[in-house]
mmCIF file of C-alpha atoms in Angstrom:
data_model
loop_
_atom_site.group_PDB
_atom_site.id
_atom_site.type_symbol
_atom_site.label_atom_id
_atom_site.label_comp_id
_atom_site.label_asym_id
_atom_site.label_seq_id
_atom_site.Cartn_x
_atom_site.Cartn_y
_atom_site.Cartn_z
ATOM 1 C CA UNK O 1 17.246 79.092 -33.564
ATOM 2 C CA UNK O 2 16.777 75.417 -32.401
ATOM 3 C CA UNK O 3 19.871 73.622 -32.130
ATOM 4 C CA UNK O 4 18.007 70.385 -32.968
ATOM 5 C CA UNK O 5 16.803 71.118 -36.312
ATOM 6 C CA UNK O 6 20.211 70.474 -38.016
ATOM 7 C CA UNK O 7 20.566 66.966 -36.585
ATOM 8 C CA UNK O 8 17.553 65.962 -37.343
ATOM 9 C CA UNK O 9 18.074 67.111 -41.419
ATOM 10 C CA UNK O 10 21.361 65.416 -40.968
ATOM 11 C CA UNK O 11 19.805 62.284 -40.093
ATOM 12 C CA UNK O 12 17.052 62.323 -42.186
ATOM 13 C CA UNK O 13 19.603 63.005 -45.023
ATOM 14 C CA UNK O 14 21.272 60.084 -43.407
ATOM 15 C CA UNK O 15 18.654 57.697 -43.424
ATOM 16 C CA UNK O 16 17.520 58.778 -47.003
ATOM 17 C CA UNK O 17 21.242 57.770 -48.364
ATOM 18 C CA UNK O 18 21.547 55.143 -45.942
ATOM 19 C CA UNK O 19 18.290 53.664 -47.942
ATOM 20 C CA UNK O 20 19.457 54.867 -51.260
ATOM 21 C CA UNK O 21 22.281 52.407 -50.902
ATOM 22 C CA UNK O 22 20.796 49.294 -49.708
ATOM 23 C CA UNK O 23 18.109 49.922 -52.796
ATOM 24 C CA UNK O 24 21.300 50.183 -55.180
ATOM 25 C CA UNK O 25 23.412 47.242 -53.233
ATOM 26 C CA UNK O 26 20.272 45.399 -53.949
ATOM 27 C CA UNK O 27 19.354 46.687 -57.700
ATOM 28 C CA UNK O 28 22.762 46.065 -58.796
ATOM 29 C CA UNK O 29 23.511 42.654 -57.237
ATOM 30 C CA UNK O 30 20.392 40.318 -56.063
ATOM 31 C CA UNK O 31 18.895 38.606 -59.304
ATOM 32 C CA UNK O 32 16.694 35.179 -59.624
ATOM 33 C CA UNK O 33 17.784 32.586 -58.393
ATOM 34 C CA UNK O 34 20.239 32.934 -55.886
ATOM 35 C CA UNK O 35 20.690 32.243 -52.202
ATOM 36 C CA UNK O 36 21.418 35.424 -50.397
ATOM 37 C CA UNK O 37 23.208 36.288 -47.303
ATOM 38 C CA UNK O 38 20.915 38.845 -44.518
ATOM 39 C CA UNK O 39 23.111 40.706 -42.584
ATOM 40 C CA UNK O 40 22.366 42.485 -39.366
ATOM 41 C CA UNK O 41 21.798 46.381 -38.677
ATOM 42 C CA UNK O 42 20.118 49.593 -40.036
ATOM 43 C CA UNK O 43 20.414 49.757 -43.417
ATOM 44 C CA UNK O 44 20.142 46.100 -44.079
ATOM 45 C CA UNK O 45 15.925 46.708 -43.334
ATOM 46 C CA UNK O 46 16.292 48.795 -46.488
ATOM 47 C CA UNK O 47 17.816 46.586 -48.396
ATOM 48 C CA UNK O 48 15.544 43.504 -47.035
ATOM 49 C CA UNK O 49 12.035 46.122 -48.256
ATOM 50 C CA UNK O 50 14.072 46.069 -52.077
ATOM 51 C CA UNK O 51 14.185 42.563 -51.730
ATOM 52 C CA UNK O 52 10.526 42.088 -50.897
ATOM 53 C CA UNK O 53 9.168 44.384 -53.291
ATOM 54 C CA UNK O 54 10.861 43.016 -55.916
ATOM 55 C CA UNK O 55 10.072 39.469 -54.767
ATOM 56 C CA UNK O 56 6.514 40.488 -54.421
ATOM 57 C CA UNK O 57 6.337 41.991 -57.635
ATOM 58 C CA UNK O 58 7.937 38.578 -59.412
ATOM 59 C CA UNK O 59 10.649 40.682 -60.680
ATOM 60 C CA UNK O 60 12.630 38.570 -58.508
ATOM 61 C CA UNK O 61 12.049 34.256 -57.955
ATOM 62 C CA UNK O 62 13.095 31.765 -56.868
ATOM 63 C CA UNK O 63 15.542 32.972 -53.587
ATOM 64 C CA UNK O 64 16.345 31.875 -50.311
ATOM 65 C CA UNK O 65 17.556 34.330 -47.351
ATOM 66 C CA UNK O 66 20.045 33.114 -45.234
ATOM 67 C CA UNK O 67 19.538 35.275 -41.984
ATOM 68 C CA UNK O 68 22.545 36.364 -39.569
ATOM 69 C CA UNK O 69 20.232 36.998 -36.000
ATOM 70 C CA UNK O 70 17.381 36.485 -34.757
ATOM 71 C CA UNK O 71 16.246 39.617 -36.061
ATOM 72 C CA UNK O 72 17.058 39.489 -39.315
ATOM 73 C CA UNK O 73 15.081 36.216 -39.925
ATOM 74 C CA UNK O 74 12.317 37.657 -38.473
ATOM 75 C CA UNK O 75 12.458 40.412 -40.784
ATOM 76 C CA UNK O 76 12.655 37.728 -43.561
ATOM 77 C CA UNK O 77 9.701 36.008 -42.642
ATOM 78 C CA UNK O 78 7.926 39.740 -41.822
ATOM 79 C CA UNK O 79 8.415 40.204 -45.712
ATOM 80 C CA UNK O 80 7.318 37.008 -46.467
ATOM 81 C CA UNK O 81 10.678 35.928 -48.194
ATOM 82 C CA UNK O 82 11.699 32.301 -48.467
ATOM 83 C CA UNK O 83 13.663 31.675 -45.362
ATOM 84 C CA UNK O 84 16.932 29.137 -45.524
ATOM 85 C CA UNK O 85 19.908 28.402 -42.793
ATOM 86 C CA UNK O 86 23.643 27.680 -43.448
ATOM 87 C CA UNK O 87 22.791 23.929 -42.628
ATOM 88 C CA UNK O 88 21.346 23.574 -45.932
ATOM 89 C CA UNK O 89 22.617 26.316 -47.715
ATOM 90 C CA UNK O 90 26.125 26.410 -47.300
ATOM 91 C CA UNK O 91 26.791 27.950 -50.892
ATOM 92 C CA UNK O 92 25.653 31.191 -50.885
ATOM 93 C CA UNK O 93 25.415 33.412 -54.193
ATOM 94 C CA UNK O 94 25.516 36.692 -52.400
ATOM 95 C CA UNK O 95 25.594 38.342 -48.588
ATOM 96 C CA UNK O 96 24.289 41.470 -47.954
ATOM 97 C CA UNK O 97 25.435 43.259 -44.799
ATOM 98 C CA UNK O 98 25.655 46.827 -43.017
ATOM 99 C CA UNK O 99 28.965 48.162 -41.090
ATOM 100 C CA UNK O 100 28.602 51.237 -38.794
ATOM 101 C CA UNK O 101 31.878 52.475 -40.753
ATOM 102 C CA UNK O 102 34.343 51.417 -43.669
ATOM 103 C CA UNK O 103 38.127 53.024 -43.038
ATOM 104 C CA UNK O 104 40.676 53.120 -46.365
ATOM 105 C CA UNK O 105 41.844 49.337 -45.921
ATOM 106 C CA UNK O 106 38.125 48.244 -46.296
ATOM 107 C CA UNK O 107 38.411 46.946 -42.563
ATOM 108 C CA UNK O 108 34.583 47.229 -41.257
ATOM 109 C CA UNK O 109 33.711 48.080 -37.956
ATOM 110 C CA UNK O 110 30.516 46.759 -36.525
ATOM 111 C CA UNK O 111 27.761 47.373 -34.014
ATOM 112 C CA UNK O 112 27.067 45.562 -30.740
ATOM 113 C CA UNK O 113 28.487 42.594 -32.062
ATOM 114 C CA UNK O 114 25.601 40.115 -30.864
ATOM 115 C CA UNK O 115 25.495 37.826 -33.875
ATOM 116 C CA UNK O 116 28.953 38.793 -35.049
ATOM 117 C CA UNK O 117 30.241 35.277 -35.524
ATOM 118 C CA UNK O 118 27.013 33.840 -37.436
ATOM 119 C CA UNK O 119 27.501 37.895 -39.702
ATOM 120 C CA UNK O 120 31.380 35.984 -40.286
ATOM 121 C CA UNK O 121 29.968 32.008 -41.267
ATOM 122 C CA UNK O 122 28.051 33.803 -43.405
ATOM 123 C CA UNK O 123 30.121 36.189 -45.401
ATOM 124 C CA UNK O 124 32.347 33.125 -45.501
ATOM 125 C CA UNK O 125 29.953 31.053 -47.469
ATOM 126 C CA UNK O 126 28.822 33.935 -49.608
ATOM 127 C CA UNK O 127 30.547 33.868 -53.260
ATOM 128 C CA UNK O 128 30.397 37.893 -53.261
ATOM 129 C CA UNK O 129 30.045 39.744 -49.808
ATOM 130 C CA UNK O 130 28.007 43.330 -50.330
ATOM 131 C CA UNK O 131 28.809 45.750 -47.361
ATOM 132 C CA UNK O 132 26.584 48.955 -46.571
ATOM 133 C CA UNK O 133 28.357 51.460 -44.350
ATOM 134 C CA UNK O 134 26.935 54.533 -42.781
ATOM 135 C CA UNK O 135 30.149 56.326 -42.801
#
């Protein structure tokens, strides 16, 4: 019996609901026509790929992406999404962004907290603020 075999189900189960989320967070909230919020993390690639596909596809127009780090904009501009800053788009409709966990209270707890204070500015500007946990 390999002792490994069960962790890696779990986190292949973990990745497939970790994507399963973003895809809904993203089905359910992110229409035409709005300025959206791109959090940091995991899961918030998944949502991102929703967002380009249905971008690509038209099903979705007329957006701007409002990155949080570094990488996040250059995941923007990987997907070939319209790319805005908080200079110019201080209203935002929506923010998107992933927590490593979510306890009772709703408090979130965070990564490595690199770009933690642009992840705040921009929830803070954000109309609605979308959070994808892994736990």
């Amino acid at each position: 019996k390999n002792p490994i075999l069960p962790t890696m189900a779990n986190n292949d189960g973990k990745e497939i609901c970790k994507q399963y989320a973003a895809y809904l967070a993203v089905e359910e909230n992110v229409v035409s026509n709005m300025t959206i919020g791109v959090g940091s993390g995991s899961t918030i690639v998944y949502a991102v790929n929703k967002i380009a596909e249905l971008y690509s596809s038209k099903k979705l127009e007329n957006i701007t992406c409002v990155p949080t780090s570094f990488q996040a904009e250059q995941l923007i501009l990987e997907k070939k999404l319209p790319l805005g800053d908080l200079k110019q788009n201080w209203q935002l409709d929506i923010s998107i962004d992933g927590a490593d966990e979510v306890d009772t209270n709703l408090n979130c707890i965070k990564g490595g907290g690199a770009c933690h204070l642009q992840e705040k500015m921009v929830a803070y500007c954000a109309k609605r603020f979308i959070v994808i946990a892994d736990y």
